[in-house]
Each structure stands twice: as structure tokens, then as C-alpha cells.
Coordinates of C-alpha atoms and ligand atoms in Angstrom, one line a residue:
M5 CA -2.5 10.0 41.0
T6 CA -4.4 6.7 41.4
L7 CA -5.7 5.0 38.3
R8 CA -9.2 3.9 38.1
E9 CA -10.1 0.4 36.9
G10 CA -9.7 0.2 33.2
Q11 CA -7.0 2.9 33.2
R12 CA -3.4 2.0 32.9
S13 CA -0.3 4.0 33.4
P14 CA 1.2 5.2 30.1
A15 CA 4.3 3.1 30.5
R16 CA 2.2 0.0 31.1
S17 CA -0.1 0.6 28.2
H18 CA 2.9 1.2 25.9
E19 CA 4.4 -2.1 26.9
R20 CA 1.0 -3.8 26.4
A21 CA 0.7 -2.4 22.9
V22 CA 4.2 -3.5 21.9
A23 CA 3.6 -7.0 23.3
K24 CA 0.5 -7.3 21.2
L25 CA 2.4 -6.5 18.0
Q26 CA 5.1 -8.9 19.0
A27 CA 2.6 -11.7 19.5
L28 CA 1.0 -11.1 16.2
V29 CA 4.2 -10.8 14.2
R30 CA 5.2 -14.2 15.5
I31 CA 2.4 -15.9 13.7
P32 CA 3.5 -16.5 10.1
T33 CA 0.5 -15.5 8.1
V34 CA 2.1 -15.9 4.7
S35 CA -0.3 -15.7 1.8
D36 CA 0.1 -17.5 -1.5
R37 CA -1.6 -17.3 -4.9
D38 CA -2.2 -21.1 -4.6
P39 CA -4.7 -21.6 -1.8
G40 CA -3.3 -25.1 -1.3
L41 CA 0.0 -23.7 -0.2
V42 CA -1.5 -21.4 2.5
D43 CA -1.0 -22.4 6.1
T44 CA -4.6 -21.9 7.1
A45 CA -3.8 -22.9 10.7
A46 CA -1.5 -19.9 11.0
F47 CA -4.4 -17.7 9.9
D48 CA -6.8 -19.3 12.3
L49 CA -4.3 -18.8 15.1
F50 CA -3.8 -15.2 14.1
L51 CA -7.5 -14.5 14.4
E52 CA -7.7 -16.3 17.8
E53 CA -4.7 -14.3 19.1
L54 CA -6.2 -11.0 17.8
A55 CA -9.4 -11.7 19.7
R56 CA -7.3 -12.5 22.8
Q57 CA -5.3 -9.4 22.5
F58 CA -8.3 -7.1 21.9
P59 CA -11.1 -8.4 24.0
V60 CA -13.1 -5.2 24.3
L61 CA -13.0 -4.5 20.6
H62 CA -14.2 -8.0 19.9
E63 CA -16.9 -7.7 22.5
R64 CA -18.3 -4.3 21.5
L65 CA -17.9 -4.1 17.7
E66 CA -20.0 -6.0 15.2
L67 CA -18.0 -8.5 13.2
T68 CA -18.6 -9.9 9.8
R69 CA -16.2 -12.5 8.5
V70 CA -15.2 -11.9 4.9
D71 CA -13.6 -14.4 2.6
T72 CA -11.5 -17.1 4.5
H73 CA -9.9 -14.9 7.2
G74 CA -10.9 -11.3 6.4
L75 CA -12.6 -9.3 9.1
L76 CA -15.0 -6.4 8.8
F77 CA -15.8 -4.7 12.1
R78 CA -18.4 -2.0 12.6
W79 CA -18.1 0.4 15.5
P80 CA -21.3 2.3 15.8
G81 CA -20.8 6.0 16.2
A82 CA -23.1 8.9 17.2
S83 CA -24.0 9.2 13.5
S84 CA -23.7 6.9 10.5
A85 CA -24.0 9.8 8.0
R86 CA -20.3 10.0 7.3
P87 CA -18.8 6.6 8.1
V88 CA -15.1 6.0 7.7
V89 CA -13.2 2.8 6.9
L90 CA -9.7 2.1 8.4
M91 CA -8.0 -0.7 6.5
A92 CA -5.0 -3.0 7.0
H93 CA -4.2 -6.6 6.0
L94 CA -3.1 -9.5 8.1
D95 CA -1.2 -11.5 5.5
V96 CA 2.5 -11.0 4.8
V97 CA 4.9 -11.9 2.0
P98 CA 7.3 -14.8 2.3
V99 CA 10.7 -14.4 4.1
E100 CA 13.7 -13.9 1.9
G101 CA 17.3 -12.8 2.5
T102 CA 19.4 -13.0 5.6
W103 CA 17.9 -11.2 8.6
Q104 CA 19.7 -9.7 11.6
H105 CA 16.9 -11.0 13.7
P106 CA 14.7 -14.0 12.8
A107 CA 11.7 -12.8 10.6
F108 CA 9.0 -14.2 12.9
S109 CA 10.7 -13.6 16.2
G110 CA 9.0 -10.2 16.9
E111 CA 12.2 -9.4 18.9
V112 CA 12.6 -6.0 20.5
V113 CA 16.2 -4.9 20.4
D114 CA 17.4 -1.4 21.2
G115 CA 14.0 0.2 20.8
V116 CA 13.1 -1.5 17.5
I117 CA 10.6 -4.2 16.8
W118 CA 11.9 -6.7 14.2
G119 CA 9.9 -9.0 11.9
R120 CA 8.0 -9.6 8.7
G121 CA 4.9 -7.5 8.8
T122 CA 6.0 -4.9 11.3
L123 CA 5.7 -2.3 8.5
D124 CA 3.6 -4.2 6.0
D125 CA 1.0 -4.3 7.5
K126 CA 0.6 -5.7 11.0
G127 CA 2.0 -2.5 12.5
S128 CA -1.0 -0.6 11.1
L129 CA -3.4 -3.4 12.0
V130 CA -2.3 -3.6 15.6
A131 CA -2.1 0.2 16.0
I132 CA -5.7 0.6 14.7
C133 CA -6.9 -2.1 17.1
E134 CA -5.0 -0.7 20.0
A135 CA -6.3 2.8 19.4
V136 CA -9.9 1.4 19.2
E137 CA -9.4 -0.7 22.3
S138 CA -8.1 2.2 24.4
L139 CA -10.9 4.5 23.2
L140 CA -13.5 1.8 24.1
E141 CA -11.9 1.4 27.6
R142 CA -12.4 5.2 28.0
D143 CA -16.0 4.8 26.8
V144 CA -15.4 7.0 23.8
V145 CA -18.2 6.9 21.2
P146 CA -16.9 8.1 17.8
A147 CA -18.8 10.9 16.1
Q148 CA -19.2 8.7 13.0
D149 CA -19.4 5.0 12.4
V150 CA -16.0 3.5 12.2
W151 CA -15.5 0.4 10.1
L152 CA -12.3 -1.7 10.3
S153 CA -11.6 -3.7 7.2
F154 CA -8.8 -6.2 7.5
G155 CA -7.9 -8.3 4.5
C156 CA -6.3 -11.7 4.5
N157 CA -4.8 -11.9 1.0
E158 CA -3.7 -8.4 0.0
E159 CA -0.2 -9.6 -1.0
V160 CA -1.6 -12.0 -3.6
S161 CA -4.3 -9.7 -4.9
G162 CA -6.9 -12.0 -3.3
S163 CA -10.6 -11.4 -3.1
S164 CA -10.9 -10.3 0.6
A165 CA -11.1 -6.6 -0.1
V166 CA -13.4 -7.1 -3.1
L167 CA -15.8 -9.1 -0.8
A168 CA -15.6 -6.4 1.9
V169 CA -16.6 -3.8 -0.6
E170 CA -19.5 -6.0 -1.7
E171 CA -20.6 -6.3 1.9
L172 CA -20.5 -2.6 2.5
R173 CA -22.4 -1.9 -0.7
R174 CA -25.0 -4.5 0.3
R175 CA -25.4 -2.6 3.6
G176 CA -25.7 0.7 1.8
V177 CA -22.5 2.1 3.4
E178 CA -21.0 5.0 1.4
P179 CA -17.8 5.9 3.3
W180 CA -16.9 9.5 3.8
F181 CA -13.3 8.4 3.5
V182 CA -11.2 5.2 3.4
L183 CA -7.7 5.0 4.8
D184 CA -5.3 2.2 3.9
E185 CA -1.6 1.5 4.0
G186 CA 0.7 3.3 1.5
G187 CA 2.2 6.5 2.6
A188 CA 4.2 7.1 5.8
I189 CA 6.2 9.8 7.6
A190 CA 9.0 9.4 5.3
S191 CA 12.5 10.7 6.0
E192 CA 15.0 11.0 3.2
A193 CA 12.1 11.2 0.9
F194 CA 13.9 13.2 -1.7
P195 CA 17.7 14.0 -2.0
G196 CA 18.4 17.2 -0.1
V197 CA 15.0 17.5 1.6
K198 CA 15.7 17.5 5.4
A199 CA 12.2 17.5 6.8
P200 CA 10.2 14.2 6.9
I201 CA 7.3 14.2 4.5
G202 CA 4.0 12.8 5.5
V203 CA 3.0 11.4 2.2
I204 CA -0.6 10.6 1.6
G205 CA -1.4 8.6 -1.5
L206 CA -4.3 10.2 -3.5
T207 CA -4.1 7.6 -6.2
E208 CA -2.1 4.5 -7.2
K209 CA -0.8 3.2 -10.4
G210 CA -2.8 0.5 -12.1
V211 CA -1.1 -2.9 -12.3
T212 CA -1.6 -4.6 -15.7
S213 CA 0.3 -7.5 -17.1
V214 CA 0.5 -8.8 -20.7
E215 CA 2.3 -11.7 -22.3
L216 CA 4.0 -11.2 -25.7
R217 CA 3.8 -14.5 -27.6
V218 CA 5.3 -15.6 -30.9
E219 CA 4.5 -19.0 -32.4
G220 CA 6.6 -20.8 -34.9
R221 CA 7.3 -24.3 -36.3
G222 CA 9.9 -25.3 -33.8
G223 CA 12.2 -28.1 -35.0
H224 CA 15.8 -29.2 -34.6
A225 CA 18.4 -26.6 -33.5
S226 CA 20.8 -27.7 -36.3
T227 CA 18.6 -26.1 -39.0
P228 CA 17.4 -22.7 -37.8
S229 CA 15.8 -20.1 -40.0
R230 CA 16.1 -16.4 -39.5
M231 CA 13.6 -14.4 -37.4
G232 CA 12.3 -17.4 -35.6
P233 CA 10.0 -17.0 -32.5
T234 CA 12.8 -16.1 -30.1
A235 CA 14.5 -13.5 -32.4
R236 CA 11.1 -11.9 -33.2
L237 CA 10.2 -11.8 -29.5
A238 CA 13.6 -10.2 -28.7
R239 CA 13.1 -7.6 -31.3
A240 CA 9.7 -6.8 -29.8
I241 CA 11.2 -6.5 -26.3
V242 CA 13.9 -4.1 -27.5
R243 CA 11.4 -2.0 -29.3
L244 CA 9.3 -1.7 -26.2
D245 CA 12.3 -0.9 -24.1
R246 CA 13.4 1.9 -26.5
S247 CA 10.0 3.6 -26.7
P248 CA 8.6 4.4 -23.3
M249 CA 5.3 6.2 -23.0
A250 CA 5.2 10.0 -22.7
P251 CA 6.2 11.3 -19.3
R252 CA 4.3 14.0 -17.4
T253 CA 4.0 15.2 -13.8
P254 CA 0.5 14.7 -12.4
S255 CA -1.1 17.2 -10.0
P256 CA -0.4 15.3 -6.7
T257 CA 3.3 15.3 -7.6
V258 CA 3.2 19.0 -8.5
E259 CA 1.7 19.6 -5.1
L260 CA 4.3 17.4 -3.4
F261 CA 7.1 19.5 -4.8
R262 CA 5.4 22.8 -4.0
R263 CA 5.1 21.6 -0.3
M264 CA 8.7 20.3 -0.2
A265 CA 10.0 23.6 -1.6
P266 CA 10.8 25.4 1.6
H267 CA 12.7 22.3 2.9
G268 CA 14.5 21.5 -0.4
P269 CA 18.0 22.2 -1.4
L270 CA 18.5 26.0 -1.8
P271 CA 19.2 26.0 -5.6
L272 CA 16.1 23.9 -6.3
R273 CA 13.7 25.8 -4.1
P274 CA 12.4 28.1 -6.9
V275 CA 11.9 25.1 -9.2
F276 CA 10.0 23.2 -6.6
A277 CA 7.9 26.2 -5.6
N278 CA 6.9 26.8 -9.2
A279 CA 6.4 23.2 -10.1
A280 CA 3.1 23.9 -11.7
R281 CA 4.6 26.3 -14.2
L282 CA 7.8 24.4 -14.7
K283 CA 6.2 21.0 -15.2
P284 CA 8.2 20.1 -18.3
L285 CA 11.4 21.0 -16.6
L286 CA 10.4 19.0 -13.4
T287 CA 9.4 16.0 -15.5
R288 CA 12.8 16.0 -17.3
A289 CA 14.6 16.4 -14.0
L290 CA 12.8 13.4 -12.4
L291 CA 13.5 11.3 -15.5
A292 CA 17.2 12.2 -15.3
A293 CA 17.3 11.4 -11.6
G294 CA 17.1 7.6 -12.1
P295 CA 14.5 4.8 -12.3
E296 CA 12.7 5.6 -9.0
P297 CA 12.0 9.3 -9.6
G298 CA 11.5 8.4 -13.2
A299 CA 8.6 6.0 -12.3
M300 CA 6.8 9.0 -10.8
T301 CA 6.4 10.5 -14.2
R302 CA 5.1 7.8 -16.5
T303 CA 3.7 4.3 -17.1
T304 CA 6.5 1.8 -16.8
F305 CA 7.0 -1.6 -18.6
A306 CA 9.2 -4.3 -17.0
V307 CA 9.8 -7.5 -18.9
T308 CA 9.8 -10.0 -16.1
T309 CA 9.4 -13.6 -17.3
L310 CA 10.9 -15.1 -20.5
S311 CA 10.4 -18.6 -22.0
G312 CA 11.4 -20.4 -25.1
S313 CA 12.3 -24.0 -25.8
P314 CA 12.8 -26.3 -22.8
A315 CA 15.9 -27.9 -24.4
L316 CA 19.2 -26.6 -25.7
N317 CA 18.9 -28.4 -29.0
V318 CA 15.3 -27.7 -29.8
I319 CA 14.0 -24.5 -31.5
A320 CA 11.2 -22.9 -29.6
A321 CA 7.8 -23.4 -31.1
T322 CA 6.5 -20.7 -28.8
A323 CA 8.4 -17.9 -27.2
K324 CA 6.9 -15.8 -24.5
A325 CA 7.7 -12.7 -22.5
G326 CA 5.7 -11.4 -19.5
V327 CA 5.5 -7.7 -19.2
N328 CA 4.5 -6.1 -15.9
I329 CA 3.0 -2.6 -16.5
R330 CA 2.4 0.1 -13.9
I331 CA -0.1 2.5 -15.4
M332 CA 0.2 6.2 -14.5
V333 CA -2.8 8.2 -13.7
G334 CA -3.9 9.8 -17.0
D335 CA -3.2 6.7 -19.1
T336 CA -5.6 3.8 -19.4
V337 CA -5.2 0.1 -20.1
N338 CA -6.4 0.7 -23.7
D339 CA -3.8 3.5 -24.2
V340 CA -1.2 1.1 -23.0
L341 CA -2.3 -1.8 -25.3
D342 CA -2.3 0.6 -28.2
H343 CA 1.2 1.8 -27.3
V344 CA 2.5 -1.8 -27.1
R345 CA 0.9 -2.7 -30.5
S346 CA 2.2 0.4 -32.2
V347 CA 5.8 0.2 -30.9
V348 CA 6.1 -3.6 -31.4
A349 CA 4.7 -3.1 -34.9
D350 CA 4.6 -6.8 -35.7
D351 CA 1.3 -8.7 -36.0
Q352 CA 3.1 -12.0 -35.5
V353 CA 3.7 -10.9 -31.9
H354 CA 0.5 -11.7 -30.0
I355 CA -0.4 -9.6 -27.0
D356 CA -2.3 -11.6 -24.4
V357 CA -3.7 -9.6 -21.5
V358 CA -3.1 -11.5 -18.2
E359 CA -4.5 -8.9 -15.7
R360 CA -5.9 -5.4 -16.2
N361 CA -6.2 -2.7 -13.6
E362 CA -6.7 1.0 -14.4
P363 CA -4.9 3.5 -12.2
S364 CA -7.1 4.7 -9.3
P365 CA -9.0 7.9 -9.5
V366 CA -7.4 10.9 -7.8
S367 CA -9.0 11.5 -4.4
P368 CA -9.9 15.1 -3.6
M369 CA -7.9 17.2 -1.1
D370 CA -11.0 18.5 0.7
D371 CA -12.2 18.2 4.3
A372 CA -11.2 14.5 4.9
F373 CA -7.7 15.2 3.6
E374 CA -7.5 18.3 5.8
L375 CA -8.4 16.1 8.8
L376 CA -5.5 13.8 8.0
E377 CA -3.2 16.8 7.6
A378 CA -4.2 18.3 10.9
T379 CA -3.8 15.1 12.9
I380 CA -0.4 14.5 11.2
G381 CA 0.5 18.0 12.3
E382 CA -0.4 17.2 15.9
V383 CA 1.5 13.9 16.3
F384 CA 4.3 14.7 13.9
P385 CA 4.9 18.4 14.2
D386 CA 8.2 18.3 12.2
A387 CA 6.6 16.5 9.2
V388 CA 5.3 18.1 6.0
P389 CA 2.0 16.5 5.1
S390 CA 1.6 16.2 1.3
P391 CA -0.3 14.3 -1.4
Y392 CA 1.6 11.9 -3.7
V393 CA 1.0 9.2 -6.3
M394 CA 1.6 5.7 -4.9
M395 CA 3.7 3.4 -7.1
A396 CA 2.6 0.1 -5.6
A397 CA -0.9 -1.4 -5.4
T398 CA -3.0 -1.7 -2.2
D399 CA -6.4 -3.3 -1.4
S400 CA -7.9 0.2 -1.1
R401 CA -8.1 0.4 -4.9
F402 CA -11.3 -1.7 -4.7
F403 CA -12.8 0.8 -2.3
T404 CA -12.8 3.5 -5.0
E405 CA -15.9 1.9 -6.3
I406 CA -17.9 3.0 -3.2
C407 CA -15.9 6.0 -2.1
E408 CA -14.5 9.1 -3.6
R409 CA -11.9 9.8 -0.9
V410 CA -9.5 6.9 -0.6
Y411 CA -6.2 7.8 1.1
R412 CA -3.1 5.7 1.5
F413 CA -1.1 6.5 4.6
A414 CA 0.4 4.6 7.6
P415 CA 1.3 6.9 10.5
F416 CA 4.8 5.6 11.1
R417 CA 8.1 7.3 10.8
M418 CA 10.1 5.3 8.2
T419 CA 13.6 5.8 7.0
K420 CA 14.6 5.0 3.4
A421 CA 16.2 1.8 4.7
Q422 CA 13.0 0.8 6.4
R423 CA 11.0 1.5 3.2
E424 CA 13.4 -0.7 1.3
A425 CA 13.0 -3.5 3.8
I426 CA 9.3 -3.9 2.9
H427 CA 8.9 -7.2 0.9
S428 CA 12.7 -7.6 1.4
F429 CA 14.7 -8.5 4.5
D430 CA 15.3 -6.8 7.9
E431 CA 11.8 -5.3 8.1
H432 CA 11.5 -3.4 11.4
L433 CA 9.6 -0.6 13.1
G434 CA 10.7 1.6 15.9
V435 CA 8.9 1.2 19.3
E436 CA 8.4 5.0 19.5
A437 CA 7.3 5.1 15.9
F438 CA 4.7 2.4 16.6
L439 CA 3.4 4.2 19.7
D440 CA 3.1 7.5 17.8
G441 CA 1.1 5.5 15.2
V442 CA -1.3 4.3 17.9
R443 CA -1.7 7.8 19.1
W444 CA -2.4 9.1 15.6
Y445 CA -5.2 6.6 15.0
E446 CA -6.7 7.5 18.4
L447 CA -6.6 11.2 17.6
L448 CA -8.0 10.6 14.1
I449 CA -11.0 8.8 15.5
E450 CA -11.5 11.4 18.3
R451 CA -11.3 14.2 15.7
L452 CA -14.0 12.9 13.4
P453 CA -16.5 15.7 13.0
R454 CA -20.2 15.5 14.0
Ligands
LIG10 ZN1 0.8 -4.2 2.4

């Protein structure tokens, strides 16, 4: 078979796609809460390289720059009645730990692409762009408008996604659905479950932080009094640690267990299958299974920062503890603050709210969800698509303001070790897994209904 101009052999186009991811992983787009510490030249370079790697996309799609380096593309479809938004972010977290292959090398070794951002989230970004580029080369017109929203400061809760939402609102765009990072084709998702689970986040926990603060007189360490600021703060922390909020199993988790049932360990299958009826039992089992499954059942409190006096021989005039709170769907920021107040039960402990985010609304499992399920079934026939509650925060939470259906899913096979490498060391993505991801985005766009 001879290939027409614009067509490439599959092997060539696969190599091309991998080379693009390598090139973009090599550019260290590390974000920082302090804008002064951001290497803006790296971000400039990233956008130039992206334009070089995806010339057709850049030529044919309308581009709006958002924030410093955020991108919002519109690909006009046959209809703009039910637009969709595909999201990713181009920034990464700093490198830590000792890596088998340098974090910004983008090396391909034994069928694996190594580097910071391969999973979070340049893998998705490049797979989306590659899917669009190939469809454009084949002159495919999507049935609906497709928007691509690429943030530049997701890892530091920056304003890029907020501004993209503002821009869409200004233009009167009400997305049919929004798809962002979050889930995956997860193997070893649950002990004893053999099949990979294609987890699609329907909601995410709300990240809220408070500071517990106790003031006192301070003074010389040779003449301490009882129940000074540090002791009072310590008592408050212990009280909070001893009294967690009530656990429960929300509906996406119930559905996750129901779907895992046929693949679960034999003795647990009836429990999984009847998760809806056995919710209290399931909740207790998750809590007993350790901190990770436990976090699926309730709002969590982690005391992260602590401060007192700066000197060994000085009594603290102020003692402070930062508490990072992940709010479970069903609880609200106000519920959480009431809980903290009542269990600390000490009006000398001030509670300062540092950031407040409610959990995201639960997206419905209707036609858009079914489209995701069907395309997962085509590309990953061994996987079980399922809803779940995401534990971490994504930029997509801002899109819940303009869209009812916000889903968190990256179409990549990930082992437990790979999931643990996110924000840690040795982040890597299989070449085949990446190419499946490209194919999945292509299929998703091609399957958009008229
Ligand atoms: Zn991310």
C-alpha cells in the first residue's frame, strides 16, 4: 500500500508521537507559588516547542492565551450545541528523590518513557494534541466543538483554570462535558482485584486548610506556667486526632465496588455486589484496611506545619499548627469548621481559615459518562470502567461552575508503582500505554454524537 501525502505508516507516526512527548518532558516547566521563582523562559520555550511539534493544530485551531502561559484552543465542530472541553496542564512539580533516569531526560528505555510530567500531566497534554493533529491531517471535523484547555499553574493552585472558565463563560460556552486528569486504567486498584479498573472521577474532595493558633505572654524558659500556648495547642491537636468526622460510603464508591464484584476475591464478592445494602459494613472494612482506603470514607485532617518559639530558651508567645483538610462529598467547609470548634472545645484556640474549597458536586452517569465507558471498552477491553471519588484536587473543579458533567480520567495504564511515582521520583509512562492513550482521545473525538 502506498501512503498519500499527509499519511504516515503506523510505526512512523508512533515514533513521531513518542518523540514529541520526549521533547516536551525535557523542558522543565516547574511551577511555584512565588511567581518570582518561576523560570518563565522554560514556559516560553515549552509553548514554542508545542507549536513546532503540532503545526496543524496551531494553524487550524483558534487560540486564546490565558494567564501567563495557559492555552485555550477552540476546534470548531459541525455543531456548537454540545461542546466538550479536554483539559491538561503543562506545569510540573519539582524534582525530588533519586531517579533511575534523570527527571528531565525524557529517555526511552525498554519501552518506557521516563521523566517528570510523563504521567502528570504532559502525557495527557501530548496525547490530546497528537490525537487532534492526526484527526486534522485526515480532515476530520468533530461533530461538536472541541475546546482544549491547558493550564500553566495547576500544581500551585494558580489562576489559569479560573481564567479559562471566565473566558468560556464570557463566550457563552456551556460544555456538555469536561474531561481532565485524575483517573486512569489502574491495575492493582484494590487488593485481590485482578482486572484493571478504568476509574473515572465523578467528584473530588475539597481542599481546605486552617491554622490553629494560641497566643500567650511568652517570656523566659526558666519560668514556665502550665498550659502555655504550646501545651494548649498540643492538646487541641490530640483532640482533633482522636475525633475524626463520621465515615460513610458515597454513591460513586458503592458503584465502584459493585462493578469490581465479579473481579474481586471470591469471599468478598457478595459484599462488593451488595455494597449499597451493606454500606455500614463496607465503610468499616475500608476504615480497617488502612489510611488510603480509609480516606475514601471520610473527611481527613492532617496536621502538617507546626511552629512555636524560634529559640530553645524562649517560651512561645504564639504557637501555630497548620491543618490540611480533605473534605468528603456530603460534608461542607462549615461542617468541618463546626467539627474542629466542637472537638477542640477551647476558645483560646483560634481557628484561622487559610483556604476554603468545598468538595465538587457529583457528576451524573448519563450519556457523556456512557461515551467514556464505551471508548474505554474499545481501547482497553480488559478494563472495568467505573466511577470513583478522587482524593486529590485538579483544575477541573473550577469547571463545575459552568458544567454539570466534569470527569477526571487519563487514558493510560498505570500500575500502583506508577501512581505512587506521581509527585515523587521515577515518574514514567509505558510507550504502548501512551500510544493507547493517543488512540483513546482520537476515538473519543470521533465518537462525539451529532
Ligand atoms: Zn496534575
